[in-house]
Structure formats: structure tokens, C-alpha cells
XYZ file of N, CA and C in Angstrom:
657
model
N 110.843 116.768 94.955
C 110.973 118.230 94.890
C 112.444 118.582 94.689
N 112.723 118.966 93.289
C 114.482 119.605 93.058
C 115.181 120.929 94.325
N 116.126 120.679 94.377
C 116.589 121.649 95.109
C 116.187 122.939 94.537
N 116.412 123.625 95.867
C 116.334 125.099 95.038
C 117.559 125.867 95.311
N 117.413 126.626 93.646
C 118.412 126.931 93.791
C 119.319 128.237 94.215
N 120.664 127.637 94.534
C 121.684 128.621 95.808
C 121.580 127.569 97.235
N 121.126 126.391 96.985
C 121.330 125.646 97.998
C 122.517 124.406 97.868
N 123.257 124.642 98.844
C 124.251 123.189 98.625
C 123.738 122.003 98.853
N 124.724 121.059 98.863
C 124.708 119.918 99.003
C 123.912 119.428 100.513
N 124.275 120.230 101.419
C 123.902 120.075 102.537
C 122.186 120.164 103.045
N 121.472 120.858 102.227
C 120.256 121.351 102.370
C 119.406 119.771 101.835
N 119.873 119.031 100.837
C 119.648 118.055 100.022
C 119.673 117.001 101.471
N 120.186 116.883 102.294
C 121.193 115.990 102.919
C 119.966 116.213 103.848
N 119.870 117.063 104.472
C 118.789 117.551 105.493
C 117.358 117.430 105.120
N 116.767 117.513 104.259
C 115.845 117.081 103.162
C 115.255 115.899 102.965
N 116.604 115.105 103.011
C 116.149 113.791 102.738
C 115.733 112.863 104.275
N 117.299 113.744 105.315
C 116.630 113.204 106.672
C 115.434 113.294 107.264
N 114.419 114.722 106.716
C 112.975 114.769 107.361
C 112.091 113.997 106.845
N 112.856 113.484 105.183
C 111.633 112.309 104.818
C 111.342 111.066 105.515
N 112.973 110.943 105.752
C 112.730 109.310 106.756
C 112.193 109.919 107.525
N 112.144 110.606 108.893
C 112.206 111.116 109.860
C 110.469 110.836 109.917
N 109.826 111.555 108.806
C 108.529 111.689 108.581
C 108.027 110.284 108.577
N 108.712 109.456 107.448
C 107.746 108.043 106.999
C 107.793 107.724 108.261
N 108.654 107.716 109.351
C 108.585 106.690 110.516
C 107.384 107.362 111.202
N 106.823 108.443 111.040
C 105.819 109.296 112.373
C 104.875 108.554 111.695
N 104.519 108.624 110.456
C 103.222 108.847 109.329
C 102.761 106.883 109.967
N 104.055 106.154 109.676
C 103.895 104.804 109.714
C 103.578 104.518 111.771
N 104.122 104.729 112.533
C 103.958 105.046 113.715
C 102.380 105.608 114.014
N 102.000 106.598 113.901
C 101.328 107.316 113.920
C 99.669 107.670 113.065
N 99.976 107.577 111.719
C 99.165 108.204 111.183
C 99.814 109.462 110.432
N 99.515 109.496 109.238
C 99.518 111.254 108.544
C 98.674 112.087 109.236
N 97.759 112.044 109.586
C 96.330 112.680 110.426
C 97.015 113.292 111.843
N 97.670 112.098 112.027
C 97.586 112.279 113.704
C 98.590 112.887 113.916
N 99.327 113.310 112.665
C 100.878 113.367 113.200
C 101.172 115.122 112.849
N 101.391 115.750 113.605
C 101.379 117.448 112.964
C 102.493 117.874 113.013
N 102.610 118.968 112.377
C 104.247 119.790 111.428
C 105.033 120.182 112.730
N 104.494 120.032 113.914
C 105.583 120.519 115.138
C 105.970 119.362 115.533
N 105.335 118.456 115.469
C 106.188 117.233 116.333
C 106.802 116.762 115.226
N 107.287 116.669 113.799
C 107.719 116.586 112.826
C 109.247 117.240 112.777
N 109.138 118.567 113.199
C 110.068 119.801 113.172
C 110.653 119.143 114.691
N 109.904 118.607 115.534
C 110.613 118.427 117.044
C 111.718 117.320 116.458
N 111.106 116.218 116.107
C 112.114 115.193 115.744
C 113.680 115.709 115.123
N 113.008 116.535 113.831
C 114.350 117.118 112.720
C 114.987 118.113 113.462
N 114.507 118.449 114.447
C 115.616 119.394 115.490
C 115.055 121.167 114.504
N 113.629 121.304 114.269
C 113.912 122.487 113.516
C 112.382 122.973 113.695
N 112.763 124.696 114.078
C 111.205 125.395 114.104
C 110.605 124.798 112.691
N 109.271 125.557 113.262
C 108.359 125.088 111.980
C 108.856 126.145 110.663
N 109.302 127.267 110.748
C 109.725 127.494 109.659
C 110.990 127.257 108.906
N 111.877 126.836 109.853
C 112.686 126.241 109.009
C 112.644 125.001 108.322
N 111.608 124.176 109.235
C 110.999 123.010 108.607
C 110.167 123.017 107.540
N 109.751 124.162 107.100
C 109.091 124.559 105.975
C 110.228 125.207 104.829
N 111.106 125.704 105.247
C 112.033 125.547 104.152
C 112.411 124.467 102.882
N 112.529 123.777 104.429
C 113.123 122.108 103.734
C 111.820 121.327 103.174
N 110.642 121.634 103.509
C 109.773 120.494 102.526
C 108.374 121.021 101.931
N 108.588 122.600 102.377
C 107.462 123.043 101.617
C 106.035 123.128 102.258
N 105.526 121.595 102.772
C 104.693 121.554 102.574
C 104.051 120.371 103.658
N 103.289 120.012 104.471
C 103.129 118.669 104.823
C 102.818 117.457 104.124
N 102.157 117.993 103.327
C 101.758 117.277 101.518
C 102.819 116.984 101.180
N 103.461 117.836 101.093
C 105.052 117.649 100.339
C 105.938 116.471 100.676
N 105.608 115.963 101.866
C 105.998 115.091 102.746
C 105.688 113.726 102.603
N 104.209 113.812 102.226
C 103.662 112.540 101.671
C 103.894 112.296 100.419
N 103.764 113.191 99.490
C 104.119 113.159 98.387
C 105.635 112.607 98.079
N 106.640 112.658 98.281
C 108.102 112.236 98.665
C 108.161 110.754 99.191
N 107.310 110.441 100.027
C 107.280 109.696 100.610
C 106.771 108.208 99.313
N 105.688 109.021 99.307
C 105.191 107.664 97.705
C 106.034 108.229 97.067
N 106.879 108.838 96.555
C 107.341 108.794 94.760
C 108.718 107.580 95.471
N 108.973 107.232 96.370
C 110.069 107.094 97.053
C 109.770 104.802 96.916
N 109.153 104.893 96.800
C 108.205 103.514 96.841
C 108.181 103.662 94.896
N 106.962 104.593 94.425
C 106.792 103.884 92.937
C 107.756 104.243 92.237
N 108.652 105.101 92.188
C 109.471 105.737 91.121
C 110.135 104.618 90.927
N 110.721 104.094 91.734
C 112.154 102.632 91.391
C 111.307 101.427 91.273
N 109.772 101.548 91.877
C 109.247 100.696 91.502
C 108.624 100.439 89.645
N 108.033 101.523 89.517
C 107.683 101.540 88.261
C 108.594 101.436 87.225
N 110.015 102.190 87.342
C 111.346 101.624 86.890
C 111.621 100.185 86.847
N 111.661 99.778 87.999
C 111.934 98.127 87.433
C 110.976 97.510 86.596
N 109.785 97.988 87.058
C 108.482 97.015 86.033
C 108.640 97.372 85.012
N 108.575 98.405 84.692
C 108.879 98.516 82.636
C 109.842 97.560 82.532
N 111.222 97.730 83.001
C 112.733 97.170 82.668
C 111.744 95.754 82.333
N 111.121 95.248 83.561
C 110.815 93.492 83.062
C 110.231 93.097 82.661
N 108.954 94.385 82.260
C 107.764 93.696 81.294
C 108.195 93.879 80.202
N 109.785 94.333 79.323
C 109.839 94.199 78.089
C 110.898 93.451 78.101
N 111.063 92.939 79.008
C 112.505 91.457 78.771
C 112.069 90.859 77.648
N 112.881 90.238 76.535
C 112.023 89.072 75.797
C 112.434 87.838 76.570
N 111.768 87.129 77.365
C 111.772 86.274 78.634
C 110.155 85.799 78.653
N 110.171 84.417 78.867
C 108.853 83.734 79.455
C 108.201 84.729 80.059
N 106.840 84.758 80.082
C 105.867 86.018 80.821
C 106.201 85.099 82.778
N 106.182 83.960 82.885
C 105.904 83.781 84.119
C 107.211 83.953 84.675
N 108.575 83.530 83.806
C 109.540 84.306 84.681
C 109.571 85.877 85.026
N 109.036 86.704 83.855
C 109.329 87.929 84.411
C 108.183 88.429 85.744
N 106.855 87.148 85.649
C 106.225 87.668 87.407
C 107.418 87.022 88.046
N 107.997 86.407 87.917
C 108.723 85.764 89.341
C 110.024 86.784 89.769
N 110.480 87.631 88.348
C 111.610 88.819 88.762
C 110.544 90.071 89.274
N 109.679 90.141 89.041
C 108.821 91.053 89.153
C 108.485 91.483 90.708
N 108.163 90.135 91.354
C 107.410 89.632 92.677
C 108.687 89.433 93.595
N 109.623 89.549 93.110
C 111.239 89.542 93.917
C 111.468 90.839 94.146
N 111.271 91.844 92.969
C 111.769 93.201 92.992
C 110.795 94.246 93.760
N 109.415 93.514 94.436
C 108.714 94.184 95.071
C 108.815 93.942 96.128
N 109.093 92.896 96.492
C 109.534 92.361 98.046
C 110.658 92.892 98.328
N 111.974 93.030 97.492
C 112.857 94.131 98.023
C 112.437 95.304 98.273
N 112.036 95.825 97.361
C 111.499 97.480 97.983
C 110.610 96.996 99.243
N 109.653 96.181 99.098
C 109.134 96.489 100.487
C 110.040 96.142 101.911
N 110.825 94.910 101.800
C 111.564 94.923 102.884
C 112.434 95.871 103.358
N 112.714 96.891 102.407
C 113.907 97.474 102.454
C 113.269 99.174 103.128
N 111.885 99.389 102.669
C 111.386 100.400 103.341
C 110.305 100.202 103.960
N 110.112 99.399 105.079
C 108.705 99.058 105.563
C 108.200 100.586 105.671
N 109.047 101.096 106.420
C 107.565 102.570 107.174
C 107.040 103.124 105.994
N 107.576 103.586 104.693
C 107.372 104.154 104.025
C 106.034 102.750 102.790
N 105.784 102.077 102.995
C 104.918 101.211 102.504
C 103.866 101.241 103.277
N 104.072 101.095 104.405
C 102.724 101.305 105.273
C 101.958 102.983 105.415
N 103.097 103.831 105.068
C 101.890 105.309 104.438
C 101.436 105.112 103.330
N 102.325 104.169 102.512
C 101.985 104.464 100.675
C 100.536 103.299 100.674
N 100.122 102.502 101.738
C 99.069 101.424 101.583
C 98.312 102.211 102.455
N 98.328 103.134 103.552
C 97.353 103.780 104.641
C 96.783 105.221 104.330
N 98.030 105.509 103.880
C 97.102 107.309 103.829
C 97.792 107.807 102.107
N 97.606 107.522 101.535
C 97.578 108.256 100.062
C 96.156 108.354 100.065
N 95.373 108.117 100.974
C 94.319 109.024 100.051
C 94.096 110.690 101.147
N 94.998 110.619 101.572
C 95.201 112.330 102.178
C 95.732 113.309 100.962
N 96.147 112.559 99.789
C 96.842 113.506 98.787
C 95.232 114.331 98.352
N 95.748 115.537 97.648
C 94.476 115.663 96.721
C 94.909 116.293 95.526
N 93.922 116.437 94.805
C 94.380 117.449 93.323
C 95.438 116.989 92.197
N 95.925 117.106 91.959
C 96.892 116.609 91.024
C 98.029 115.703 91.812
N 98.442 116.046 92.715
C 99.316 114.542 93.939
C 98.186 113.139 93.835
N 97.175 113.648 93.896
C 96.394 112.278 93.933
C 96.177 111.730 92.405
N 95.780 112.437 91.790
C 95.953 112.183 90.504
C 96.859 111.334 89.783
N 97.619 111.935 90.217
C 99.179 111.155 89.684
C 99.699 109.868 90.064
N 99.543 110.108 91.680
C 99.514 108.854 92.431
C 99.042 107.589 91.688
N 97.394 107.625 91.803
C 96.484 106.952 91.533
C 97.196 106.312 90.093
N 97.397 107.637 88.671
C 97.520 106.547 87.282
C 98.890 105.938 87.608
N 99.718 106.185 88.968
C 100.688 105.105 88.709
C 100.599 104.184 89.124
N 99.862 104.034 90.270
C 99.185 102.630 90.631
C 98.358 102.388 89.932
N 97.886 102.651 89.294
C 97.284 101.840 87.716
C 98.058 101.256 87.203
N 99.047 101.964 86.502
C 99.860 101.788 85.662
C 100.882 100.157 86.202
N 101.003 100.049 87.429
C 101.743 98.886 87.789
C 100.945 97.633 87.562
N 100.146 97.833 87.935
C 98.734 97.026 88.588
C 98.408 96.454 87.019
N 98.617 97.386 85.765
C 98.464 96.943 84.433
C 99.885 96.189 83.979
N 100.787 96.705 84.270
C 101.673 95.712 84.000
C 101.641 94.071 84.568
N 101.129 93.913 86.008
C 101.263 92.175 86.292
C 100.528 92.256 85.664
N 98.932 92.851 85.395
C 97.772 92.012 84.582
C 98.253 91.866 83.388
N 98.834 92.345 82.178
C 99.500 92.137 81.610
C 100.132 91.253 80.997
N 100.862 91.326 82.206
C 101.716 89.514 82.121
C 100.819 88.480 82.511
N 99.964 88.642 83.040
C 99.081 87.763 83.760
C 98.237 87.043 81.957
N 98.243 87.889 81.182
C 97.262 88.082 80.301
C 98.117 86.682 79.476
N 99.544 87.571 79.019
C 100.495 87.161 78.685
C 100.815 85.509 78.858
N 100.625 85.280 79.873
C 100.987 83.787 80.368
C 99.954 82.866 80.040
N 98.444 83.394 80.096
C 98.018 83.004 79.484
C 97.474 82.604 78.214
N 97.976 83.768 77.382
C 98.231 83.541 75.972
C 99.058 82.679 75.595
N 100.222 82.457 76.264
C 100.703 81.590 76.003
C 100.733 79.790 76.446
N 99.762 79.803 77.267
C 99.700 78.306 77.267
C 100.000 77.952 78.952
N 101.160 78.917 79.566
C 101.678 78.364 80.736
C 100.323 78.460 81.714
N 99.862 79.244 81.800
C 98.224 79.880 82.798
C 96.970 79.273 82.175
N 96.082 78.619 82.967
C 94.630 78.471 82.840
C 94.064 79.954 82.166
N 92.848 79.533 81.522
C 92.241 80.918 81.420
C 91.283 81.304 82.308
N 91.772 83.111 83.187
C 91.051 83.508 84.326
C 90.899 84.584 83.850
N 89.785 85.242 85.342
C 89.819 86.609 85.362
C 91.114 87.392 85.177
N 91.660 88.000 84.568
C 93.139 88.762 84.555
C 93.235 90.015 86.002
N 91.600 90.050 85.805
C 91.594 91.586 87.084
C 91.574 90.333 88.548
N 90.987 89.432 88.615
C 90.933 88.735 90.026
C 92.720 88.494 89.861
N 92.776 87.914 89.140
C 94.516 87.240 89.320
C 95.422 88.357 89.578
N 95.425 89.252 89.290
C 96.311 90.675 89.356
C 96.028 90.898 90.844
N 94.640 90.658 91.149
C 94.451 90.977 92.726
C 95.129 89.805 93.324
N 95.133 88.811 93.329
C 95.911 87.682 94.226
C 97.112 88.089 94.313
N 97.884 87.964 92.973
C 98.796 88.631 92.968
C 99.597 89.236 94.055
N 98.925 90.977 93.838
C 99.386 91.854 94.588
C 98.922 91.593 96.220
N 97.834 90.884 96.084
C 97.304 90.951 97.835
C 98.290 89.802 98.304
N 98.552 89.143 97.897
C 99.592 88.248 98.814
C 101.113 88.662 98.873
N 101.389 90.219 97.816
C 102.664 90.585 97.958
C 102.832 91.686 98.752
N 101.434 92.696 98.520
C 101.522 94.060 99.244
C 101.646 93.804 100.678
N 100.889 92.950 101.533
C 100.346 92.987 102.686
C 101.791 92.200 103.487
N 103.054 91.766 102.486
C 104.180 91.205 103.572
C 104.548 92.734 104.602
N 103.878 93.620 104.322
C 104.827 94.984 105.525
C 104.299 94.742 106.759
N 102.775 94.049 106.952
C 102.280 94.011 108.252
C 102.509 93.138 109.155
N 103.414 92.126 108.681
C 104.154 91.557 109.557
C 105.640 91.176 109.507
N 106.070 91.585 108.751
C 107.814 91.918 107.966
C 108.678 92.634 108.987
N 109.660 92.363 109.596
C 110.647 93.007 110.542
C 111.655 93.348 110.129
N 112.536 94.211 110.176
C 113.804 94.443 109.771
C 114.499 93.418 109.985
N 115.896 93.087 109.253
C 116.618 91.795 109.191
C 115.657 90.649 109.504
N 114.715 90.294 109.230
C 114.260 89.045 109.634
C 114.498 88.022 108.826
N 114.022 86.436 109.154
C 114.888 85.723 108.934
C 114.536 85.206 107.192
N 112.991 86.121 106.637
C 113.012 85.794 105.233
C 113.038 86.843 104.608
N 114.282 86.421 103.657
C 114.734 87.691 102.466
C 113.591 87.288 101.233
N 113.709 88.887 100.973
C 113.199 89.060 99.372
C 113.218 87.800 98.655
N 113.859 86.853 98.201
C 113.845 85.870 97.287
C 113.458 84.951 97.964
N 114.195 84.566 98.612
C 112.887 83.378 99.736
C 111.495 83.108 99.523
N 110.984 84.668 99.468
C 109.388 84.998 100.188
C 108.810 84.730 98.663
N 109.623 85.897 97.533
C 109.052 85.375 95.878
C 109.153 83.803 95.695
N 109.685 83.629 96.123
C 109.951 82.252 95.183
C 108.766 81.411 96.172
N 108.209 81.690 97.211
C 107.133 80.734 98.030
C 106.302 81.005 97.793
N 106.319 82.489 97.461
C 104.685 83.133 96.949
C 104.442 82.782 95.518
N 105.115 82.808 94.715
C 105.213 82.479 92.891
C 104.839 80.845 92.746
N 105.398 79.900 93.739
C 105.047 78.839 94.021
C 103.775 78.167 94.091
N 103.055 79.321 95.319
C 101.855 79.099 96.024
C 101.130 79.504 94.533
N 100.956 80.566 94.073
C 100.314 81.003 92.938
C 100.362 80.370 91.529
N 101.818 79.963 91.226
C 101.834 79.364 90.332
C 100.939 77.887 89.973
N 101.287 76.974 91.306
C 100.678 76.299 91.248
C 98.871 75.906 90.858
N 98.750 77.253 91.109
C 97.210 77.661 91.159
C 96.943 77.767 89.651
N 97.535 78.659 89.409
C 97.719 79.966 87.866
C 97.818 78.648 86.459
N 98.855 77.719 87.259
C 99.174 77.041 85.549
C 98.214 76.231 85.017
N 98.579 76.450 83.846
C 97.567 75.507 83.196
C 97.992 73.982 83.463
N 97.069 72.618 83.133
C 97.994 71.074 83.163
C 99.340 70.800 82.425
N 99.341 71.488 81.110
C 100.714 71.523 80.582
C 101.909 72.093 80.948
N 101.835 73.111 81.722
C 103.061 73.121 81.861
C 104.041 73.348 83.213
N 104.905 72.880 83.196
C 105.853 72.739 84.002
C 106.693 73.536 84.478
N 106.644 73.846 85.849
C 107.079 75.169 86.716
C 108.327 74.357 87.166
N 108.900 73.571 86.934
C 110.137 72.520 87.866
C 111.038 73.080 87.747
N 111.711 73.865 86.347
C 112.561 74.511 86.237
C 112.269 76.100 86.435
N 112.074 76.353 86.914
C 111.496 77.910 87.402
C 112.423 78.545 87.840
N 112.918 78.056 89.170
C 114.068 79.028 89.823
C 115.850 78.943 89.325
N 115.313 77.699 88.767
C 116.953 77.299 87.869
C 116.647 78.237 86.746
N 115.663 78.617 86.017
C 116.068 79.741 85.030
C 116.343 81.069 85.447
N 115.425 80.942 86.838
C 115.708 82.736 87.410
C 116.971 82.918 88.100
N 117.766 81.856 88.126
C 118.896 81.987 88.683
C 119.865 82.215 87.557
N 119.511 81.024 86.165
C 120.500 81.670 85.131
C 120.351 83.494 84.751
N 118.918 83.728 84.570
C 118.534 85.094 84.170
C 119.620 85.842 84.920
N 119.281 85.810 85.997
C 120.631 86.770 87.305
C 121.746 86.588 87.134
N 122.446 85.482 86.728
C 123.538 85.639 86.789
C 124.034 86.361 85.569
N 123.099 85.831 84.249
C 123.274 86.732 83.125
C 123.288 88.197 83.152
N 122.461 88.638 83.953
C 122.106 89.988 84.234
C 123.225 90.475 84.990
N 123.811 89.375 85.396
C 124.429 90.639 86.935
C 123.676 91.335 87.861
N 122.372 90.380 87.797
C 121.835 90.877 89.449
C 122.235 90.391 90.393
């Protein structure tokens, strides 16, 4: 939601604190369970001034997912048009989701629990962008196997392995804990790969290319 305008910098600032403020109740709590006064108690603000700042309780959730797919769906385009091996770009792919998720647990556990509280066009939207991701690994999934590196599978079961062994790291994921983002891809891409490839070919050099890719990149 853009500022509105005649508001400074400061209103933006305050704005953004009720979103965290929120993902932690929603993730804590429940969206359901959690209502616009004990929301406003946390942010230090009546309910109408708390309605200044977000409109809406919807508004809240809504913020909350674009906050998860927007940088998410951003990176996935960026890597599904690398010209790069299809199975390296799952392995940058499956790295760049494990950062976002480590990096915002509360806000993953509303975007996997209650998006379906959105309705009308919030849900709408929601929904074709989780399509829209969900078509990109299959995609590549498709991809890899066109090319030789992947057995030939279901593309919709494999897209589900996929994501079910990447989405579900928030339910037991801790802040600073002791496995980072690349760690966790590179064990999970492992576990899968091993599964995924076809007899020909050879995953040995895998992380030695995703390491040249990065450094090329400047990631």
C-alpha cells in the first residue's frame, strides 16, 4: 500500500513497524484469533489511528504475503532465464528460498497458514502468484529433463517434492541457528537430486559450479 499522500517519511517508518508487529501476532497466534485492538495495543496506537496506518486488517495480511512473494517472484524470473544448466538454476533457486524463509520465519508461517482469510481480488492475486512460482520449478523441472540430466517424471509430483521439502523448513527453523540457507540447499538439492537424475549424469561437480556462478555474479 503507497503512502499517502502529505505523509512523511515517518508515517512509512511506522507502517512498516505494525507489519512486523502484526506477522509476529498472526504467526503466534492466528489471523482469526488475533483482533485490531490487541494489534493497536502492541503498536502503542488506538484503533483509529491504527487504521490510519494500514487501512485495513486485510491490509495487514495482504502486506504481509506481498512481503514473502514480491522478492520472491523477483528472484525466480532473474533465474529461470539465466542461460545456465536447468539443475543449477534449481540449486540457486532452492538457496534463494531458504533465505527468504530463514530470514522471515513469522511472516512464512501466515503466508503457509492463513492466506486463505484473503478474499476477492487479494486472494486472487495471491493464488496466480503462487502459481506462477510453482510453474517456474516445474518448469525447470521439465527443463532438466529435456535435457538428459532428470529421469522422466511426473513434473507436477516433482514440483511437489520440491517445494514440500523446502516450504515446511519454517516449522522447525530458529533464528541464528546453526544451518544457513546454503547448507540446507545444497542437502536438500542433494537428497533430490540424487533421486531426480537420470544414470547419465553427474551431479559431482554441482556445488563447484554454484560456487563459480556466485562468484561470477557477485553473490
Amino acid at each position: 500500500m503507497p503512502r499517502p499522500p502529505g505523509h512523511g517519511p515517518g508515517y512509512e517508518i511506522k507502517r512498516q513497524e505494525i507489519i512486523d508487529q502484526a506477522a509476529q501476532l498472526f504467526a503466534k497466534q492466528g489471523y482469526a484469533a488475533t483482533g485490531i485492538a490487541e494489534i493497536g495495543q502492541v503498536a502503542g496506537l488506538a484503533k483509529g489511528a491504527l487504521y490510519y496506518y494500514i487501512g485495513s486488517k486485510e491490509n495487514l495480511l495482504v502486506e504481509i504475503q506481498n512481503r514473502v512473494l514480491n522478492p520472491l517472484l523477483t528472484a525466480a524470473r532473474r533465474i529461470a532465464a539465466l542461460d545456465e544448466d536447468p539443475v543449477l538454476r534449481l540449486r540457486l533457486l532452492s538457496q534463494t528460498l531458504l533465505e527468504l524463509i530463514l530470514a522471515r520465519l513469522d511472516h512464512i508461517w501466515v503466508y503457509e497458514h492463513d492466506y486463505r482469510h484473503l478474499r476477492g481480488a487479494n486472494r486472487t492475486r495471491l493464488l496466480r502468484q503462487r502459481h506462477e512460482f510453482e510453474k517456474i520449478v516445474q518448469d525447470l523441472l521439465v527443463e532438466a529433463m529435456e535435457s538428459g540430466a532428470f529421469r522422466e517424471m511426473d513434473a507436477r509430483l516433482a514440483m511437489l517434492q520440491f517445494l514440500n521439502m523446502h516450504n515446511h523448513t519454517y516449522q522447525w527453523a530458529k533464528p541464528g541457528g546453526g544451518w544457513d540457507a546454503e547448507f540446507l540447499s545444497r542437502e536438500y538439492c542433494a537428497t533430490l537430486i540424487s533421486g531426480f537424475r537420470s544414470p547419465s549424469y553427474d551431479a559431482d561437480d554441482l556445488e563447484e559450479r554454484v560456487r563459480s556462478f556466485r562468484e561470477r555474479e557477485g553473490a
